[in-house]
Coordinates of C-alpha atoms and ligand atoms in Angstrom, one line a residue:
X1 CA 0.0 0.0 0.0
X2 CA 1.9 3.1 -1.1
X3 CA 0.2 5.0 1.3
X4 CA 2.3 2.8 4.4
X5 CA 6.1 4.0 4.6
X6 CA 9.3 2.2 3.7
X7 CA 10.3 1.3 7.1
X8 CA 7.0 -0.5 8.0
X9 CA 8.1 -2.1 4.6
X10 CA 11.3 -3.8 5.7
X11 CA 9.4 -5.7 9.0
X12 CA 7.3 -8.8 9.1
X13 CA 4.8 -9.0 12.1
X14 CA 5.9 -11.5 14.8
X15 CA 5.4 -15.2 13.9
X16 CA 4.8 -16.2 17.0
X17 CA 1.9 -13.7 17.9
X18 CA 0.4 -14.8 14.2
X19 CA 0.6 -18.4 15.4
X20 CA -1.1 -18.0 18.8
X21 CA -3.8 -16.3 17.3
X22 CA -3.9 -18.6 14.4
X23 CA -4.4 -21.5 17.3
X24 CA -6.7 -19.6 19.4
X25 CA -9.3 -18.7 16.0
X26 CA -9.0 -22.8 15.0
X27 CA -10.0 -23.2 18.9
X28 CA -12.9 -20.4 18.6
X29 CA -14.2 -22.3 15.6
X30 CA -14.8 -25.9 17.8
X31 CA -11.3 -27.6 16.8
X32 CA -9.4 -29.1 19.6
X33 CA -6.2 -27.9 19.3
X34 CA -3.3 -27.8 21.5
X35 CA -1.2 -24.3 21.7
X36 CA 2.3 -24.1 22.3
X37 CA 3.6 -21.5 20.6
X38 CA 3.0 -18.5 23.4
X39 CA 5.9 -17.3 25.2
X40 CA 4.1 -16.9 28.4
X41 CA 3.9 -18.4 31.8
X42 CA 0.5 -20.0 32.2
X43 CA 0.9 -19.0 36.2
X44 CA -1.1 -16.8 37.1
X45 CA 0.6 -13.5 38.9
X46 CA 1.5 -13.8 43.0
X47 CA -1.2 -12.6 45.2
X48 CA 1.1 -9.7 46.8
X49 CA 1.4 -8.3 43.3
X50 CA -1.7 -8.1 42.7
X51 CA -2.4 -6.6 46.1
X52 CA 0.1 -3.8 45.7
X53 CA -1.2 -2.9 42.1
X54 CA -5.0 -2.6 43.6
X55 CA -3.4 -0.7 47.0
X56 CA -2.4 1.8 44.2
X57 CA -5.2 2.2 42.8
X58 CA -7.1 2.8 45.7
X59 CA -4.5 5.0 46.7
X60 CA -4.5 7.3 43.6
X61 CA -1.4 6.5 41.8
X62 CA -3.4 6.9 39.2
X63 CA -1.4 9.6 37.4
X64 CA 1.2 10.6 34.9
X65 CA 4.7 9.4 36.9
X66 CA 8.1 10.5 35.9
X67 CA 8.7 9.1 32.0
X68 CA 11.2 6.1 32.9
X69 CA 10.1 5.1 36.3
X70 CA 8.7 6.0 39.9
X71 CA 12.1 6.9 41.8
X72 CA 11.4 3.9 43.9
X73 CA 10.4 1.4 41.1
X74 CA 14.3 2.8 40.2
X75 CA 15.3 1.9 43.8
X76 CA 13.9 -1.5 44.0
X77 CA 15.4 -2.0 40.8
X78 CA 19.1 -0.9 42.3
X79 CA 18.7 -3.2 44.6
X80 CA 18.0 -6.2 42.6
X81 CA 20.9 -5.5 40.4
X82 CA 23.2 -5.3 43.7
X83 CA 21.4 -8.3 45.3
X84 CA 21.6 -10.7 42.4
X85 CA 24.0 -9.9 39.6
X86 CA 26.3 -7.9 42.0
X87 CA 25.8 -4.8 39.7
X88 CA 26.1 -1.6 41.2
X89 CA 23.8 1.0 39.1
X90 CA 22.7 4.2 40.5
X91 CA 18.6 5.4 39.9
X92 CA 20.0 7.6 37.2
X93 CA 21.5 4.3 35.4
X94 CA 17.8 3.2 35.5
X95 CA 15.3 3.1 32.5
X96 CA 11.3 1.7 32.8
X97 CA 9.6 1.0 29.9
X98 CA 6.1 -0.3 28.8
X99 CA 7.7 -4.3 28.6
X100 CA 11.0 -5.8 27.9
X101 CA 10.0 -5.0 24.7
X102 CA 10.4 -1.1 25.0
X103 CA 13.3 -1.1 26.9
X104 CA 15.3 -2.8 24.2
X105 CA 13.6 -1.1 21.1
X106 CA 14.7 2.5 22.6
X107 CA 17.9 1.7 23.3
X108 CA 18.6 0.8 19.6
X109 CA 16.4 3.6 18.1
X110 CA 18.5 5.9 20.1
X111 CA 21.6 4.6 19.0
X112 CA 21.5 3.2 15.5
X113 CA 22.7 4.7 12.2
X114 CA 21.8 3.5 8.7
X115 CA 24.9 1.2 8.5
X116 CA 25.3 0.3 12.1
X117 CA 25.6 -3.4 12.5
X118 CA 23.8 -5.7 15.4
X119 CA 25.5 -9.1 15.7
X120 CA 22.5 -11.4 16.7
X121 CA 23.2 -14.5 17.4
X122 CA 20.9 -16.8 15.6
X123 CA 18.3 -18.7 16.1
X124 CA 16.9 -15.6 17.8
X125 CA 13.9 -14.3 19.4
X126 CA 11.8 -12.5 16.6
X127 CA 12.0 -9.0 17.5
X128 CA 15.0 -8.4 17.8
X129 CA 16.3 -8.3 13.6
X130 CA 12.7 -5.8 13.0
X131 CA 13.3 -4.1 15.6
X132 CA 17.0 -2.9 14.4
X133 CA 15.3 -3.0 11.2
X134 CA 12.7 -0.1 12.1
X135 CA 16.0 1.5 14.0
X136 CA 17.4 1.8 10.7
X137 CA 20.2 -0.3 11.3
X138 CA 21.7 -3.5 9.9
X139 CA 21.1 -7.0 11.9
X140 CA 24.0 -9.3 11.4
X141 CA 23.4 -12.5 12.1
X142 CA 25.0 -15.7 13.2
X143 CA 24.4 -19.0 13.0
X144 CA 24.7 -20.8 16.1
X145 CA 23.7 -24.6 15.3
X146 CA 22.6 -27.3 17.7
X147 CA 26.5 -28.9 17.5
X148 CA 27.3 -25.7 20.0
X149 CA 24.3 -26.2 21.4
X150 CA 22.5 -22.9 19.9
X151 CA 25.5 -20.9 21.6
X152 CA 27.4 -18.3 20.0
X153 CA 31.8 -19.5 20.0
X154 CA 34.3 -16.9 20.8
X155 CA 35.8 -17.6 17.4
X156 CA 31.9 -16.7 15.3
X157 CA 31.9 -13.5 17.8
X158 CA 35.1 -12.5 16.8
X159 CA 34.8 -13.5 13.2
X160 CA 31.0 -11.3 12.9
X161 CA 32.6 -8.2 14.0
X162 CA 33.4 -4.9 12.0
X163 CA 34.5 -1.5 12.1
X164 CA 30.6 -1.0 11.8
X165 CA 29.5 -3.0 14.9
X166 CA 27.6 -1.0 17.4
X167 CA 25.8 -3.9 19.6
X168 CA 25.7 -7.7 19.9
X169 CA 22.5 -8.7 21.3
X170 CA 22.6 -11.3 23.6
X171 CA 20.0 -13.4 25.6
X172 CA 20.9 -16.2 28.1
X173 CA 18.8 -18.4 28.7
X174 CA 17.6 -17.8 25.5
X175 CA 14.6 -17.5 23.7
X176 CA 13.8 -19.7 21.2
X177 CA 16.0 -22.4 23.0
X178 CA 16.4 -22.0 26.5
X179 CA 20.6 -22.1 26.1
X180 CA 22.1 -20.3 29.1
X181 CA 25.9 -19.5 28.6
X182 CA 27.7 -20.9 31.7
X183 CA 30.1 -18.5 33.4
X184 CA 33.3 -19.7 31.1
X185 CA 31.5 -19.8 28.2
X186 CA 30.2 -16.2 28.9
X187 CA 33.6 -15.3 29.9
X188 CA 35.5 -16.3 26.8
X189 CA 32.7 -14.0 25.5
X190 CA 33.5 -11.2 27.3
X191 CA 37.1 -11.9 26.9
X192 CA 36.8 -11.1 22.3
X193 CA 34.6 -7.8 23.4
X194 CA 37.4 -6.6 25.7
X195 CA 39.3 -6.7 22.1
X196 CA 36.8 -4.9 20.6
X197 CA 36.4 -1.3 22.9
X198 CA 33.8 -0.2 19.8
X199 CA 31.2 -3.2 20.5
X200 CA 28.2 -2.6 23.4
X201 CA 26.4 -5.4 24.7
X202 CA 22.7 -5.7 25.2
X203 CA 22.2 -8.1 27.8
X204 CA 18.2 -9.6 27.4
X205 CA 18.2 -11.0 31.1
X206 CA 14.8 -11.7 30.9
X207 CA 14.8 -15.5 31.5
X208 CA 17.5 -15.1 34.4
X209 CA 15.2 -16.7 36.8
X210 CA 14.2 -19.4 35.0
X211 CA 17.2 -22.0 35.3
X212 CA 17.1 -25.5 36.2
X213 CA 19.1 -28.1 38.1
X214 CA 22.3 -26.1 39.2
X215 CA 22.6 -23.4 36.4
X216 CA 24.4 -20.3 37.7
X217 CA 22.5 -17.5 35.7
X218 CA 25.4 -14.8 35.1
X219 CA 25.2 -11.8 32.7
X220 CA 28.2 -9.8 31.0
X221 CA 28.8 -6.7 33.0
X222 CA 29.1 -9.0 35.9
X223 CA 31.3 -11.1 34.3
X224 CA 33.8 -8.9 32.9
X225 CA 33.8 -5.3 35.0
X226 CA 35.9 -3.7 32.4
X227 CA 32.2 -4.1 30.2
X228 CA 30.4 -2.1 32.7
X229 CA 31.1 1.2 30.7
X230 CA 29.0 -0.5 27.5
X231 CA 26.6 -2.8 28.2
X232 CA 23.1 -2.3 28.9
X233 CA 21.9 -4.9 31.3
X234 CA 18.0 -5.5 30.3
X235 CA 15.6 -7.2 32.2
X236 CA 11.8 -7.3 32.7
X237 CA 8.9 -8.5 35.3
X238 CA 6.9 -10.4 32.8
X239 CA 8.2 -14.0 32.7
X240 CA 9.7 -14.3 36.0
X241 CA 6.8 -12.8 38.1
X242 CA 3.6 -13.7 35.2
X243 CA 2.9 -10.6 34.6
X244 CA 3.2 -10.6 31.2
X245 CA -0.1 -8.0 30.6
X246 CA 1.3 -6.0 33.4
X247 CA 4.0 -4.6 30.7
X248 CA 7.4 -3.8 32.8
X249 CA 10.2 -4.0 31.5
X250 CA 14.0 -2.4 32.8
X251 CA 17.8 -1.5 31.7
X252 CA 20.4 -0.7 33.7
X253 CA 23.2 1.0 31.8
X254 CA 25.5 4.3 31.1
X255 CA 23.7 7.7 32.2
X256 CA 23.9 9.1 28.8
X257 CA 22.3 6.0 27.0
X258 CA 19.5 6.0 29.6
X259 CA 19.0 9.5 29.4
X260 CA 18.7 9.5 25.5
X261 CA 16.0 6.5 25.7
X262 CA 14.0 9.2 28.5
X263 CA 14.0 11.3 26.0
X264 CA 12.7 9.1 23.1
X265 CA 9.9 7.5 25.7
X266 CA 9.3 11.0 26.0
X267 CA 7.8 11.6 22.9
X268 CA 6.1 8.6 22.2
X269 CA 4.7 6.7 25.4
X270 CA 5.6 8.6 28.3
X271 CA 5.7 6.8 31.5
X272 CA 4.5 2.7 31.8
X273 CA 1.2 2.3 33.6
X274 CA 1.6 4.1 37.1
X275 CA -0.6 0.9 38.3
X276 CA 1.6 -1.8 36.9
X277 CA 5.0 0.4 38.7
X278 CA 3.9 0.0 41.8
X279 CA 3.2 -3.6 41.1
X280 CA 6.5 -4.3 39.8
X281 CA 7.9 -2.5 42.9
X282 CA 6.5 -5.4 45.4
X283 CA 7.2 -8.0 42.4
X284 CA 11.2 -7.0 43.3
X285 CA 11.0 -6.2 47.0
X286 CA 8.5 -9.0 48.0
X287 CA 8.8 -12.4 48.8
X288 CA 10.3 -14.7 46.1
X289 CA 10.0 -18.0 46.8
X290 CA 7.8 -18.4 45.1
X291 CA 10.1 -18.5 42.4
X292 CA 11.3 -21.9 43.5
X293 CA 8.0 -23.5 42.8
X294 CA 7.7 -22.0 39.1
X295 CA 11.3 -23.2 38.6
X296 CA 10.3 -27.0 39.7
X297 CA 7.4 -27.1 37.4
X298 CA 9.5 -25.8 34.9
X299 CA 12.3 -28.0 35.5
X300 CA 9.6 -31.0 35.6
X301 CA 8.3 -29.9 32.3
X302 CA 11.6 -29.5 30.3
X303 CA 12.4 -33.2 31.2
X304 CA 9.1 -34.4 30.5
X305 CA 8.7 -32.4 26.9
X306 CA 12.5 -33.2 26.0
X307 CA 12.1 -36.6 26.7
X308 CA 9.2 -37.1 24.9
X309 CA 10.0 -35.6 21.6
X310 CA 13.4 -37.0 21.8
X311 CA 11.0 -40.8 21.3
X312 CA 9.3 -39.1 18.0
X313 CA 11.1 -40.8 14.8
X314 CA 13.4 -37.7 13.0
X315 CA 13.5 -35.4 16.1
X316 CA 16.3 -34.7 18.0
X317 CA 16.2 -32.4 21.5
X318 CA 18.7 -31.1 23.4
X319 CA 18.0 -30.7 27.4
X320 CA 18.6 -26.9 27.5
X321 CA 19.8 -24.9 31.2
X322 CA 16.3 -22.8 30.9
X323 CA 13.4 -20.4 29.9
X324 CA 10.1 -22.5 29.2
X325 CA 11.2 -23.2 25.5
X326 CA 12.8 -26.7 23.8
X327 CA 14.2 -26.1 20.1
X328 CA 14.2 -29.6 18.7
X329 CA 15.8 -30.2 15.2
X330 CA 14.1 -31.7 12.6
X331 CA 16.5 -33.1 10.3
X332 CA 15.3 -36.5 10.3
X333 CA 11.5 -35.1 8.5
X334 CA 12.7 -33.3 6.1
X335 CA 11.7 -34.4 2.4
X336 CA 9.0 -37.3 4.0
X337 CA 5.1 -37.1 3.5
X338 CA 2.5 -36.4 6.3
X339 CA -0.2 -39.4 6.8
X340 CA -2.3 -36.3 5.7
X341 CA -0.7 -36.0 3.0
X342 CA 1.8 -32.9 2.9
X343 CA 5.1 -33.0 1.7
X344 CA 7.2 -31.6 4.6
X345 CA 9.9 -30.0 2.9
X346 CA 10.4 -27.4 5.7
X347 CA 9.7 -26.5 9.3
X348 CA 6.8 -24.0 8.0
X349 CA 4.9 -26.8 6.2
X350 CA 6.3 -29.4 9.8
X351 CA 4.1 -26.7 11.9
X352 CA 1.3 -26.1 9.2
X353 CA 0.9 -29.8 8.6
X354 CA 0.9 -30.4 12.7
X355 CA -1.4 -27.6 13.3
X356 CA -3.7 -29.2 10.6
X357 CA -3.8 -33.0 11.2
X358 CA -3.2 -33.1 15.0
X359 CA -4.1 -29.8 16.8
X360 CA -0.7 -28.9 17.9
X361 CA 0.2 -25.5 17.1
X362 CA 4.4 -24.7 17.6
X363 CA 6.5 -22.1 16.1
X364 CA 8.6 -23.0 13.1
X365 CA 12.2 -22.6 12.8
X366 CA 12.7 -20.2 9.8
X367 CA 10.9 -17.8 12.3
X368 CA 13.5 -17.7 14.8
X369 CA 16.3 -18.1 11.9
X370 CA 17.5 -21.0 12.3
X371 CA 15.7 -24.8 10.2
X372 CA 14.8 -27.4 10.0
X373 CA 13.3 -26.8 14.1
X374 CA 10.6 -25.7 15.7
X375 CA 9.7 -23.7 19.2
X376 CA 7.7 -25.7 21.8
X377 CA 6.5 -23.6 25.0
X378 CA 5.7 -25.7 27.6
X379 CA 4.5 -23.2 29.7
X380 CA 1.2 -25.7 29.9
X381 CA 0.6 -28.2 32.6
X382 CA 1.9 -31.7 32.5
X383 CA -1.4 -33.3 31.2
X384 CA -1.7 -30.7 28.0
X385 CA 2.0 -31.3 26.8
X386 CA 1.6 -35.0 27.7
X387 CA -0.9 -34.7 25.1
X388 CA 0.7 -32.6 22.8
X389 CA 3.6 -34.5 22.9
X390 CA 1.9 -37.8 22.3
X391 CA 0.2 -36.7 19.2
X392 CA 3.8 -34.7 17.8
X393 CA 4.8 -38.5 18.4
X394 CA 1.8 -39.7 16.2
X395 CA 2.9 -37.3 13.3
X396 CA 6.4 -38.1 12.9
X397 CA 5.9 -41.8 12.9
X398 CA 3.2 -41.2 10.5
X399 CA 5.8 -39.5 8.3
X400 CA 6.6 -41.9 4.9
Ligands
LIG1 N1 13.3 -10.6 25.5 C1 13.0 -11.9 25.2 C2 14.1 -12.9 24.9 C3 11.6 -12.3 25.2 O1 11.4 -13.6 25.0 C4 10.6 -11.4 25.5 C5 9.2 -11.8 25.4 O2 8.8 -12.7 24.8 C6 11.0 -10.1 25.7 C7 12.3 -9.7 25.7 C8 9.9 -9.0 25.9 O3 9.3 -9.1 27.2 P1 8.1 -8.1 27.6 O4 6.9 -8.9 27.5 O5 8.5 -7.6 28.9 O6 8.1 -7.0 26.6

C-alpha cells in the first residue's frame, strides 16, 4: 500500500503472535487444538502483586509518573541489580519501559545509524532483527547450530565483528532455545569484546530466573567489569513474576544511553502504567519463593517435553539450562510425506501440517532463523504437553 512507509516495509509481524492467534481462531471455531507457541507463563501472577497494584489504585497513583520510572520502582530495581548480579547501578543508570520489549527497542532507536551493524546470534527471538530493522540499522546474524548447542563461540563472535559494529544482542537463557551460557562460556565472550572497545552489549536478562538443576545465571557486565562502561543490562517483570499483561520491562546501563531513551519515551509513550510500577515495585522487593515452585514445574516440564520428543522418529532435542522453551531439530522429517498428505519440505509446512492433522500449534524454525526446528512452549501443565507430545509422536511416525 503506497500509502504505508518504507520502514514498515522492511518488518514482518511477529510469527509467533500470528501463530497463537492462528491456534486460538482454530479453537474459537470448535477444533481441539493444543497451543504451544505463546511465550508466556501460564501461572497466574502472586497474590502480593496483585495486592500492591490494587493498594495503588485505591491510593491514587493513578497519574502521569516521571517518564522512565517512579524513583522507587528505580530503587527496587538498584537493589536487585546489587542483590543478584552484584551490579552496582545508580537510579540515574535506570530506565522503565512499557515491557521488555520497549526497553530494548529504545535503546537501539536511540543509538543506531543507517549502517550500524547488530551481531544477533541466531536462532533468535523474533523482534530483535525488525526491531533494528525499524531503528534503521543493519542486523547481522550468526548462526549458532545445535553442535554448540545454539550458543554463540568466541571464534563466530570474533569473526561477525566490524568496524561497523555497534551492539551484539545477547539473551541467556535464551529465547527460542532455553541455552544459558555458563560462566566460562560467557567469559571467553567477554574476553573477544574486551578486544573490541567499539562493541556494546545488550544483555536480554529476561529469562535469568528461569534455570534448572544447578545453572548459575550470570550476565556480561558481571562477568567482565571492564564491560560495565558498555553494556546495557535489560531485564523485565513479565516471565519471571507472570505478569506478562502487566508490561514492565527495565535496563540498567551508562547515564547518557538511559538518558537519550528518557528522552525518546518522552515523545512517544511517556511513562509505563503508574498501576503496573507500583506492582513491579513489590514483584522485586517482595517475597520470592515463590520463584522456586515456578522453577520446579518448569524443571519437571523441560524433562518431560524433552524426553518425549526425543521418542518421535526424526527429532532430535537437546535438554537446554532454561526459559520454558525446547528447540528440537528436525532433520530426520525433512523431504517425508505427512499421513495427511503434505510434503514436509520445511519447518513452515512441519508446523502447518501439525497444526492441521493433530491440533498442535508450535512455532517453526525459519521464524527464529534457524531450520529445520521448531519452538515448543511448555508453559502448559503436564497433562496438556503429555498430550501434545503424544500426538507430535503420532505425526512423525506417520511421516513416509
Ligand atoms: N526478550 C525476550 C528474549 C523475550 O522472549 C521477550 C518476550 O517474549 C521479551 C524480551 C519481551 O518481554 P516483555 O513482555 O516484557 O516486553
Amino acid at each position: 500500500m503506497a500509502f504505508l512507509s518504507d520502514t514498515l516495509g522492511r518488518v514482518k509481524p511477529s510469527a509467533t503472535i500470528a501463530v497463537t492467534n492462528k491456534a486460538r481462531e482454530l479453537k474459537a471455531a470448535g477444533k481441539d487444538v493444543i497451543g504451544l507457541g505463546a511465550g508466556e507463563p501460564d501461572f497466574d501472577t502472586p497474590q502480593n502483586i496483585k495486592d500492591a497494584a490494587k493498594r495503588a489504585i485505591d491510593d491514587g497513583k493513578t497519574k502521569y509518573t516521571a517518564v522512565d520510572g517512579i524513583p522507587e520502582l528505580k530503587q527496587a530495581i538498584c537493589d536487585k541489580f546489587a542483590r543478584e548480579n552484584g551490579l552496582t547501578y545508580t537510579p540515574d543508570q535506570i530506565s522503565v519501559g512499557t515491557g521488555g520489549k520497549q526497553i530494548l527497542y529504545n535503546a537501539l532507536m536511540a543509538t543506531l545509524n543507517p549502517g550500524d551493524e547488530v551481531i544477533i546470534p541466531a536462532p533468535y527471538w523474533v523482534s530483535y532483527p525488525d526491531m533494528v530493522l525499524l531503528a534503521g540499522g543493519t542486523p547481522v546474524t550468526v548462526p549458532c547450530g545445535i553442535e554448540t548447542n545454539f550458543k554463540l563461540t568466541p571464534e563466530a563472535l570474533d569473526g561477525a565483528i566490524t568496524p561497523r559494529t555497534k551492539w551484539l544482542i545477547f539473551n541467556s537463557p535464551s529465547n527460542p532455545t532455553g541455552a544459558g551460557y555458563t560462566r566460562d562460556e560467557l567469559k571467553a565472550l567477554t574476553d573477544v569484546l574486551m578486544r573490541h572497545p567499539h562493541v556494546w552489549i545488550m544483555s536480554d536478562d529476561m529469562y535469568e530466573h528461569l534455570v534448572f538443576d544447578d545453572f548459575e545465571f550470570t550476565t556480561p557486565a558481571q562477568i567482565e567489569p571492564g564491560l560495565y562502561d558498555r553494556t546495557l543490562t535489560c531485564n523485565g517483570v513479565s516471565k519471571a513474576y507472570a505478569m506478562t499483561g502487566w508490561r514492565i520491562g527495565y535496563a540498567g546501563g551508562p547515564k547518557a544511553l538511559i538518558k537519550a531513551m528518557a528522552t525518546l519515551q518522552s515523545q512517544s509513550t511517556s511513562n509505563p502504567c503508574s498501576i503496573a510500577q507500583y506492582a513491579a515495585v513489590e514483584a522485586l522487593n517482595g517475597p520470592q519463593e515463590f520463584l522456586t515452585e515456578f522453577r520446579a514445574a518448569f524443571q519437571r516440564r523441560r524433562n518431560l517435553v524433552v524426553d518425549m520428543l526425543n521418542a518421535a522418529p526424526g527429532i532430535t532435542c537437546p535438554r537446554p539450562e532454561g526459559a520454558f522453551y525446547v528447540y528440537p531439530d528436525i532433520s530426520g522429517c525433512i523431504g517425508k510425506t505427512s499421513a495427511g498428505g503434505t510434503r514436509i519440505t520445511d519447518d513452515e509446512a512441519f508446523a502447518t501440517a501439525l497444526l492441521e492433522e493433530e491440533g498442535v500449534a508450535v512455532v517453526f524454525g525459519a521464524a527464529f532463523g534457524m531450520s529445520p526446528n521448531f519452538r515448543v512452549s511448555y508453559a502448559t501443565s503436564d497433562a496438556v504437553l503429555t498430550e501434545a507430545c503424544t500426538r507430535i509422536q503420532r505425526f512423525c511416525a506417520g511421516l513416509a
